[in-house]
């Protein structure tokens, strides 16, 4: 027996030695291009997604400041508008009406797809799935690399569309026909719209490659002992998100394909009885409502493709920093599965104004109100986890609590919009803009910031500055509500969204002050992101070196060496014995018990109950 044991130990030592030797060899052989550009390492691809998303977010934020200034002070001249947009679109410092709609369109597109979808899932699914399930890497490093480069190419094409003569796409981020289907409709319906459609098709390819990889890695590459009921809630969130993406994004491709055929091949899938200059189109008889059905069949799961990763990140951070087990682990999993299922049968609530059958409208009212139940389960479970916890107020924890706040605030207004009779009164007003920015935009952005602050030590092996993080949080949180809370009142007063100016309508004259408040809050909030950008890039190079487990967390990523090695763990993969939330467990010396610590006799595994 002793001889067999020694042989096994020698074999393990040889495997470990060979692995380290291979690793050193790889490090020596790897060129700059293979290591930093065409990397197949999930950690590097995670950083690539994050930094691309940060750049895109800065561009989208700049666009929003330009059109917000037009809304607050219509007709005023701003030198920087001319400096950024040039004489064609910003002559004498006044924003051109066509460019106003284009900026609204591209801002929405970038934020929904390139920052909140690609940036959030691409960054944290890549970083955490192999780490937290105990895998060497993703199932396919090559497909993972392709996923990023399709995402990057898509981003570049979207940006290139901003520099063409006719301007970028200008039909709103939902690109409804006929503006998107008729190249002659408006300047932004020409080449800019074609590039938008090409960009989004490549984005979907990226999402599908990534999503399939995430699903296969989670199902097939879990380490020994990592049962489904022992996985952190982050991994459950990424799994459900990937499944939603794989099922819904192909519908967007079919939607886009029919739109391209209407634009270029004289079909009429979406073109109804349209007259241009008194003459009917040669090709008519289609229905723009078909486009809405196809688009929103993706569009509503998309809300949860954005939200679920942020909610999963928040679950992990709140449990870790409350020093308590997450409340209702299985209820949290069940609520995410319910949200995933219900998200596919609520798309019609975007279409109450299309003349759909009132009975069908009532069905969508019911399913939409139903999705509030699993959402409320998540909110209650967060609050209960926080209740009487030994809370550590890290920057990540503040942003996570901010997410719970915005998720509840936005959800309350969602109940109003879910009711078809109430929705008709505020449809296409700033009330809708306020609702989805708070419930989806803010919640996802807060989740993204929380994730960056919490896992920065694993991304870049250094710590971010805590005081700058606190300043960033409080300015961002205050300004975010300063921007979106007053918008509800604009919407209730009937102010329509996407209008270049409301100064032609005397009934809105008394609301100019609110638009100014919103814009001032937006400018201060945008400047506050400069604090984050400085903290982020300075800490990458000059930040304090991170300890092995800075947050005293239980999940597997904190057991890997604080060095970016291929395969994550030198030698053997870790073996999991318990769930990820054994915090403040009675009878233990410390207030955390990592997943790799074996269960003692008579000790229960939290994930099994």
XYZ file of C-alpha atoms in Angstrom:
609
model
C 0.000 0.000 0.000
C 2.772 2.405 0.988
C 4.607 1.602 -2.241
C 1.461 2.346 -4.316
C 0.972 5.620 -2.428
C 4.588 6.695 -3.068
C 4.243 5.806 -6.757
C 1.055 7.920 -6.980
C 2.785 10.851 -5.265
C 5.778 10.572 -7.621
C 3.419 10.495 -10.616
C 1.561 13.583 -9.321
C 4.907 15.360 -8.807
C 5.964 14.474 -12.379
C 2.641 15.734 -13.796
C 3.055 18.941 -11.829
C 6.684 19.308 -12.943
C 5.803 18.634 -16.591
C 2.941 21.143 -16.408
C 5.162 23.851 -14.941
C 7.900 23.000 -17.442
C 5.433 23.201 -20.347
C 4.098 26.454 -18.936
C 7.588 27.979 -18.754
C 8.273 26.718 -22.260
C 5.027 28.272 -23.544
C 5.819 31.573 -21.857
C 9.242 31.585 -23.497
C 7.923 30.685 -26.941
C 4.846 32.945 -26.969
C 5.150 36.105 -29.061
C 3.484 39.419 -28.248
C 0.861 38.823 -30.943
C -0.054 35.320 -29.769
C -0.144 36.387 -26.111
C -1.956 39.729 -26.276
C -3.749 39.827 -29.652
C -4.760 36.333 -30.803
C -4.798 34.784 -27.349
C -6.832 31.664 -26.626
C -6.486 32.100 -22.863
C -9.845 32.865 -21.239
C -8.248 35.423 -18.880
C -6.733 37.473 -21.704
C -9.923 37.277 -23.792
C -11.830 38.513 -20.729
C -9.546 41.576 -20.549
C -9.955 42.183 -24.282
C -13.756 42.205 -23.952
C -13.584 44.508 -20.923
C -11.267 47.122 -22.411
C -13.197 47.144 -25.738
C -16.445 47.636 -23.789
C -14.902 50.478 -21.724
C -13.844 52.292 -24.924
C -17.298 51.802 -26.486
C -18.982 53.020 -23.279
C -16.958 56.262 -23.356
C -18.018 56.840 -26.991
C -21.710 56.163 -26.187
C -21.551 58.422 -23.126
C -20.070 61.272 -25.180
C -22.898 60.905 -27.706
C -25.495 61.076 -24.929
C -23.994 64.286 -23.523
C -24.148 65.937 -26.989
C -27.836 65.172 -27.548
C -28.761 65.900 -23.926
C -27.296 69.414 -24.303
C -29.459 69.944 -27.373
C -32.559 68.931 -25.362
C -31.718 71.170 -22.413
C -30.615 74.237 -24.370
C -32.117 73.945 -27.895
C -30.495 76.214 -30.466
C -27.540 77.145 -28.192
C -24.074 77.072 -29.758
C -21.432 74.765 -28.215
C -17.931 74.881 -29.682
C -17.139 71.297 -28.678
C -20.119 70.018 -30.752
C -18.518 71.533 -33.846
C -15.103 70.208 -32.810
C -16.415 66.635 -32.514
C -18.962 66.523 -35.352
C -17.485 69.004 -37.843
C -19.270 71.606 -39.969
C -21.669 69.191 -41.654
C -23.341 67.873 -38.477
C -22.424 70.558 -35.945
C -22.304 73.808 -37.924
C -21.713 76.837 -35.671
C -21.834 74.478 -32.695
C -25.521 73.549 -33.219
C -26.386 69.852 -33.539
C -27.974 68.933 -36.893
C -31.457 67.331 -36.503
C -30.469 64.321 -38.632
C -27.358 63.736 -36.529
C -29.437 64.069 -33.350
C -31.467 60.991 -34.310
C -28.302 59.184 -35.416
C -26.612 59.828 -32.040
C -29.680 58.533 -30.184
C -29.618 55.408 -32.394
C -25.914 54.616 -32.077
C -25.831 55.464 -28.348
C -28.634 52.954 -27.695
C -27.096 50.291 -29.931
C -23.646 50.566 -28.333
C -24.974 50.496 -24.774
C -27.414 47.589 -25.231
C -25.234 45.326 -27.365
C -21.584 46.312 -27.137
C -21.349 47.386 -23.496
C -24.110 45.629 -21.550
C -24.258 42.399 -23.590
C -20.764 41.906 -25.013
C -18.951 43.780 -22.247
C -20.733 42.151 -19.310
C -21.110 38.559 -20.550
C -17.916 38.565 -22.601
C -15.808 39.800 -19.698
C -17.192 37.902 -16.728
C -18.354 34.681 -18.403
C -14.855 34.328 -19.846
C -13.094 35.176 -16.613
C -15.235 33.265 -14.129
C -16.624 30.151 -15.822
C -13.312 28.220 -16.048
C -12.163 29.626 -12.696
C -15.332 28.897 -10.718
C -16.124 25.457 -12.169
C -12.492 24.340 -11.851
C -11.558 24.035 -15.543
C -8.225 24.645 -17.240
C -9.868 26.886 -19.849
C -12.939 27.143 -22.038
C -14.074 24.078 -23.997
C -12.692 25.649 -27.189
C -10.011 28.309 -26.918
C -10.107 28.872 -30.694
C -13.862 29.552 -30.795
C -13.411 31.803 -27.768
C -10.792 33.830 -29.627
C -13.052 34.007 -32.702
C -15.908 35.199 -30.480
C -13.859 38.202 -29.354
C -12.625 39.088 -32.835
C -16.135 38.979 -34.302
C -17.164 41.274 -31.435
C -14.230 43.617 -32.121
C -14.899 43.673 -35.902
C -18.565 44.381 -35.242
C -17.591 47.302 -32.954
C -15.237 48.743 -35.573
C -17.885 48.573 -38.330
C -20.408 50.310 -36.039
C -17.880 53.107 -35.428
C -16.927 53.370 -39.114
C -20.620 53.988 -39.916
C -20.363 57.255 -37.923
C -17.863 58.716 -40.405
C -19.608 58.231 -43.747
C -21.123 61.128 -45.719
C -24.779 60.373 -45.068
C -24.214 59.682 -41.393
C -24.876 56.531 -39.340
C -28.164 54.641 -38.974
C -30.966 56.930 -37.758
C -34.034 54.798 -37.130
C -33.611 54.426 -33.357
C -31.773 51.433 -31.844
C -34.837 49.293 -32.675
C -34.483 50.218 -36.404
C -38.189 49.965 -37.195
C -39.277 49.953 -40.858
C -40.034 51.838 -43.006
C -37.145 54.149 -41.971
C -34.760 51.187 -41.927
C -36.269 49.417 -44.968
C -36.269 52.341 -47.440
C -32.789 53.695 -48.245
C -34.381 56.900 -49.591
C -36.383 57.613 -46.402
C -33.826 59.800 -44.540
C -30.030 60.309 -44.769
C -29.487 57.765 -41.986
C -31.334 55.084 -43.992
C -28.595 54.769 -46.613
C -25.117 53.196 -46.204
C -25.109 53.886 -42.461
C -28.084 51.553 -41.991
C -26.463 48.847 -44.142
C -23.326 48.996 -41.984
C -25.506 48.804 -38.841
C -27.095 45.603 -40.152
C -23.712 44.077 -41.061
C -22.299 45.025 -37.660
C -25.222 43.450 -35.791
C -24.980 40.231 -37.812
C -21.306 39.873 -36.837
C -22.229 40.669 -33.243
C -24.738 37.804 -33.233
C -22.074 35.426 -34.608
C -19.809 36.476 -31.714
C -22.592 35.945 -29.156
C -23.459 32.489 -30.501
C -19.832 31.306 -30.524
C -19.370 32.598 -26.983
C -22.704 31.272 -25.693
C -22.182 27.717 -27.016
C -18.691 27.696 -25.491
C -19.998 28.840 -22.090
C -22.771 26.197 -22.042
C -20.450 23.317 -22.999
C -17.760 24.390 -20.516
C -20.227 24.554 -17.609
C -21.903 21.238 -18.442
C -18.820 19.182 -19.380
C -15.735 20.644 -17.689
C -16.725 20.970 -14.029
C -14.030 19.680 -11.701
C -14.489 16.663 -9.425
C -17.147 17.324 -6.786
C -18.571 20.419 -8.540
C -22.204 19.330 -8.715
C -24.734 21.705 -10.265
C -26.028 22.473 -6.753
C -22.542 23.523 -5.633
C -21.983 26.020 -8.430
C -21.880 29.707 -7.455
C -24.943 31.686 -8.574
C -22.695 33.581 -10.996
C -22.242 30.379 -13.012
C -25.975 29.641 -12.973
C -26.610 33.192 -14.245
C -24.034 32.850 -17.058
C -25.447 29.438 -18.058
C -29.051 30.680 -18.291
C -27.887 33.855 -20.088
C -25.974 31.811 -22.676
C -29.012 29.572 -23.286
C -31.226 32.662 -23.773
C -28.721 34.086 -26.268
C -28.427 30.861 -28.274
C -32.224 30.598 -28.537
C -33.062 34.242 -29.269
C -30.187 35.818 -31.239
C -30.772 33.712 -34.401
C -34.245 35.322 -34.602
C -32.510 38.724 -34.904
C -30.463 37.358 -37.823
C -33.629 36.268 -39.644
C -35.153 39.681 -38.892
C -32.065 41.444 -40.290
C -31.913 39.168 -43.353
C -35.495 40.026 -44.353
C -34.698 43.712 -43.829
C -31.637 43.463 -46.094
C -33.805 41.794 -48.767
C -36.365 44.621 -48.537
C -33.585 47.193 -48.839
C -31.650 45.610 -51.685
C -33.709 42.964 -53.507
C -37.154 44.582 -53.958
C -39.005 42.274 -51.577
C -41.723 43.598 -49.282
C -41.655 41.622 -46.037
C -41.983 44.832 -44.004
C -43.148 47.392 -46.591
C -46.885 48.094 -46.525
C -48.792 50.552 -48.759
C -46.207 53.325 -48.949
C -46.289 56.291 -51.366
C -43.226 58.384 -52.138
C -43.829 61.659 -54.016
C -47.370 60.522 -54.784
C -46.208 57.268 -56.392
C -46.687 53.865 -54.762
C -43.711 51.630 -54.181
C -43.223 48.865 -56.759
C -43.100 46.330 -53.936
C -45.839 46.561 -51.309
C -48.071 44.376 -49.179
C -45.740 43.573 -46.305
C -46.194 44.445 -42.637
C -43.891 46.465 -40.383
C -45.610 44.676 -37.475
C -43.846 41.452 -38.576
C -40.544 43.220 -37.921
C -41.681 44.166 -34.414
C -42.640 40.575 -33.617
C -39.271 39.270 -34.764
C -37.235 42.073 -33.211
C -38.913 41.960 -29.807
C -38.789 38.166 -29.692
C -35.057 38.804 -29.317
C -35.515 42.181 -27.635
C -37.142 40.985 -24.452
C -34.865 38.023 -23.706
C -32.113 40.568 -24.451
C -33.199 42.543 -21.357
C -32.415 39.479 -19.240
C -29.313 38.575 -21.264
C -28.105 41.946 -19.951
C -29.577 41.687 -16.441
C -28.919 38.083 -15.383
C -25.085 38.265 -15.424
C -25.286 41.454 -13.325
C -27.677 39.725 -10.882
C -25.367 36.689 -10.666
C -22.352 38.912 -9.948
C -24.371 40.733 -7.284
C -25.356 37.435 -5.601
C -21.702 36.489 -5.208
C -20.581 39.914 -3.964
C -23.461 40.414 -1.502
C -22.938 36.977 0.076
C -19.161 37.487 0.298
C -19.368 40.955 1.814
C -22.303 40.212 4.133
C -20.251 37.286 5.516
C -23.454 35.232 5.300
C -24.654 32.356 3.120
C -26.817 33.601 0.250
C -30.447 33.388 1.375
C -32.552 30.874 -0.588
C -29.878 29.459 -2.913
C -32.302 27.108 -4.664
C -35.014 29.769 -4.827
C -32.475 32.050 -6.555
C -31.735 29.340 -9.145
C -35.459 28.716 -9.622
C -36.167 32.433 -10.042
C -33.464 32.744 -12.740
C -34.867 29.713 -14.595
C -38.385 31.200 -14.353
C -37.147 34.580 -15.601
C -35.404 32.834 -18.514
C -38.567 30.937 -19.507
C -40.990 33.850 -19.055
C -38.744 36.278 -20.963
C -39.722 34.465 -24.180
C -43.471 35.009 -23.761
C -43.693 38.712 -22.916
C -42.448 40.433 -26.082
C -45.931 41.699 -27.022
C -45.908 44.291 -24.231
C -43.698 46.397 -26.529
C -46.524 46.329 -29.075
C -49.681 47.402 -27.218
C -49.977 50.384 -29.605
C -49.823 48.322 -32.811
C -53.534 47.544 -32.876
C -53.142 43.977 -31.673
C -56.248 42.169 -30.442
C -57.212 43.373 -26.937
C -57.470 39.723 -25.882
C -53.910 39.056 -27.050
C -52.846 42.236 -25.263
C -54.387 40.922 -22.035
C -52.393 37.668 -22.399
C -49.159 39.657 -22.635
C -50.246 41.792 -19.659
C -50.631 38.587 -17.628
C -47.268 37.078 -18.621
C -45.497 40.404 -18.068
C -46.929 40.812 -14.574
C -46.030 37.168 -13.911
C -42.314 37.847 -14.491
C -42.421 40.298 -11.572
C -42.705 37.309 -9.184
C -39.272 35.702 -9.799
C -37.773 39.206 -10.027
C -39.228 40.021 -6.603
C -37.851 36.714 -5.231
C -34.365 37.860 -6.195
C -34.831 41.302 -4.617
C -36.182 39.823 -1.357
C -33.343 37.291 -1.220
C -30.730 40.038 -1.617
C -32.343 42.086 1.163
C -32.601 39.036 3.435
C -28.943 38.171 2.823
C -27.985 41.738 3.792
C -30.236 41.658 6.890
C -28.105 41.471 10.075
C -25.012 40.644 8.021
C -21.516 41.680 9.051
C -21.361 43.946 6.013
C -17.987 44.884 4.505
C -18.498 48.098 2.536
C -16.140 47.496 -0.365
C -16.707 49.482 -3.563
C -18.070 46.324 -5.203
C -20.544 45.897 -2.339
C -21.772 49.494 -2.705
C -22.416 49.000 -6.420
C -24.195 45.688 -5.687
C -26.505 47.380 -3.179
C -26.995 50.134 -5.781
C -28.094 47.426 -8.239
C -30.693 46.123 -5.762
C -31.964 49.718 -5.406
C -32.255 50.383 -9.138
C -33.708 46.917 -9.839
C -36.544 47.576 -7.383
C -37.089 51.211 -8.484
C -37.222 50.307 -12.177
C -39.350 47.246 -11.494
C -42.082 49.334 -9.846
C -42.532 51.451 -12.990
C -42.459 48.239 -15.039
C -45.742 47.206 -13.412
C -47.317 50.402 -14.807
C -45.998 49.765 -18.316
C -47.041 46.095 -18.181
C -50.713 47.129 -18.053
C -51.884 47.821 -21.613
C -54.443 50.478 -20.599
C -51.874 52.423 -18.568
C -49.072 51.893 -21.083
C -51.026 53.604 -23.872
C -50.919 56.898 -21.939
C -47.133 56.970 -21.561
C -46.082 54.962 -24.619
C -43.124 56.532 -26.482
C -42.659 59.190 -23.796
C -39.752 59.788 -21.443
C -41.503 57.565 -18.885
C -40.471 54.527 -20.949
C -36.926 55.907 -21.335
C -36.688 56.397 -17.561
C -38.045 52.914 -16.820
C -35.714 50.885 -18.991
C -32.640 52.981 -18.225
C -33.129 52.400 -14.497
C -34.187 48.746 -14.546
C -31.856 47.571 -17.312
C -29.207 50.199 -17.965
C -28.369 51.244 -14.412
C -28.748 47.792 -12.881
C -26.472 46.224 -15.489
C -23.914 49.045 -15.312
C -23.855 48.845 -11.497
C -23.378 45.074 -11.784
C -20.561 45.582 -14.257
C -18.795 48.103 -12.007
C -19.271 45.768 -9.015
C -17.712 42.921 -10.990
C -14.745 45.007 -12.129
C -13.967 46.231 -8.594
C -14.420 42.743 -7.077
C -12.483 40.676 -9.626
C -9.892 43.290 -10.616
C -7.295 41.318 -8.562
C -7.928 38.263 -10.786
C -8.010 40.314 -13.984
C -4.843 42.352 -13.416
C -3.277 40.949 -10.182
C -3.530 44.366 -8.514
C -6.008 46.265 -6.333
C -8.008 49.349 -7.297
C -7.907 52.426 -5.045
C -10.707 52.179 -2.470
C -11.178 55.923 -1.804
C -11.442 56.720 -5.505
C -13.917 53.823 -5.777
C -16.103 55.320 -3.031
C -16.052 58.735 -4.734
C -16.908 57.109 -8.069
C -19.847 55.188 -6.566
C -21.514 58.094 -4.751
C -21.207 60.498 -7.686
C -22.447 57.852 -10.139
C -25.353 56.732 -7.924
C -26.515 60.289 -7.194
C -26.212 61.503 -10.787
C -27.876 58.365 -12.209
C -31.021 59.023 -10.190
C -30.660 62.741 -10.997
C -30.834 61.858 -14.688
C -33.537 59.193 -14.806
C -35.883 59.930 -11.899
C -37.053 63.348 -13.256
C -37.651 61.740 -16.666
C -40.685 59.961 -15.193
C -42.348 63.354 -14.659
C -41.519 64.448 -18.218
C -43.155 61.241 -19.458
C -46.263 61.638 -17.317
C -46.603 65.162 -18.756
C -46.561 63.634 -22.255
C -43.091 64.706 -23.470
C -42.284 62.384 -26.418
C -38.962 60.600 -26.720
C -36.538 61.107 -29.647
C -37.792 64.614 -30.507
C -34.998 67.004 -31.499
C -36.597 69.811 -29.509
C -39.821 70.368 -27.601
C -39.652 74.178 -27.894
C -42.314 74.169 -30.633
C -44.916 72.904 -28.173
C -46.054 75.625 -25.704
C -47.540 72.973 -23.374
C -43.992 71.776 -22.589
C -42.520 75.234 -21.848
C -42.817 74.726 -18.078
C -40.787 71.516 -18.314
C -37.601 73.058 -19.724
C -36.121 73.304 -16.221
C -36.451 69.543 -15.708
C -34.560 68.880 -18.945
C -31.803 71.200 -17.729
C -31.571 69.377 -14.377
C -31.377 66.029 -16.187
C -28.614 67.269 -18.487
C -26.543 68.841 -15.683
C -26.770 65.560 -13.729
C -25.733 63.668 -16.886
C -22.676 65.903 -17.410
C -21.530 65.539 -13.769
C -22.163 61.765 -13.950
C -20.105 61.527 -17.154
C -17.216 63.438 -15.552
C -17.418 61.067 -12.566
C -16.590 58.195 -14.913
C -13.243 59.909 -15.427
C -12.448 58.944 -11.813
C -13.169 55.297 -12.652
C -11.111 55.430 -15.864
C -8.128 56.925 -14.022
C -8.446 54.398 -11.170
C -8.831 51.511 -13.633
C -5.882 52.243 -15.927
C -3.586 53.565 -13.175
C -4.251 50.461 -11.032
C -3.463 48.105 -13.932
C 0.143 49.377 -13.912
C 0.701 51.021 -10.520
C -1.944 49.557 -8.213
C -1.052 47.778 -4.992
C -0.243 44.098 -5.627
C -3.213 41.897 -4.775
C -3.057 39.277 -2.023
C -4.114 35.691 -2.734
C -7.699 36.080 -1.462
C -8.386 39.777 -0.788
C -12.099 39.352 0.072
C -11.804 36.065 2.038
C -14.063 34.422 -0.531
C -14.925 30.723 -0.841
C -15.113 30.177 -4.602
C -12.385 28.412 -6.581
C -10.900 31.385 -8.477
C -9.165 32.562 -5.286
C -7.278 29.249 -5.000
C -5.326 29.838 -8.233
C -1.842 31.401 -8.043
C -1.709 35.205 -8.339
C -0.013 34.859 -11.714
C -1.455 34.413 -15.171
C -0.484 30.832 -15.919
C -1.958 28.616 -18.626
C -4.269 26.017 -17.170
C -5.098 28.172 -14.106
C -3.907 25.606 -11.518
C -0.380 24.114 -11.526
C -0.616 20.352 -11.149
C -3.898 18.762 -10.119
C -7.266 20.495 -10.465
C -8.970 21.326 -7.154
C -11.570 18.949 -5.735
C -14.823 20.505 -4.483
C -16.444 19.295 -1.249
C -19.088 21.949 -0.492
C -21.128 24.829 -1.972
C -19.681 28.334 -2.380
C -21.515 30.097 0.463
C -20.191 28.633 3.739
C -19.726 32.018 5.438
C -19.860 32.482 9.233
C -20.530 28.763 9.712
C -20.996 27.796 13.399
C -18.079 25.861 14.887
C -15.501 27.100 12.326
C -12.388 29.111 13.262
C -12.769 31.548 10.352
C -15.875 33.206 8.879
C -15.294 31.558 5.498
C -14.727 27.957 4.406
C -13.399 27.526 0.826
C -15.053 24.965 -1.429
C -11.909 22.807 -1.402
C -12.119 22.129 2.374
C -13.573 18.618 2.989
C -16.794 18.272 4.972
C -16.353 17.117 8.541
C -18.337 14.222 9.958
C -21.942 15.278 10.489
C -21.468 18.580 8.584
C -24.109 19.450 5.970
C -23.427 20.748 2.464
C -25.467 23.965 2.079
C -26.102 23.440 -1.640
C -27.773 20.075 -0.998
C -30.599 21.614 1.062
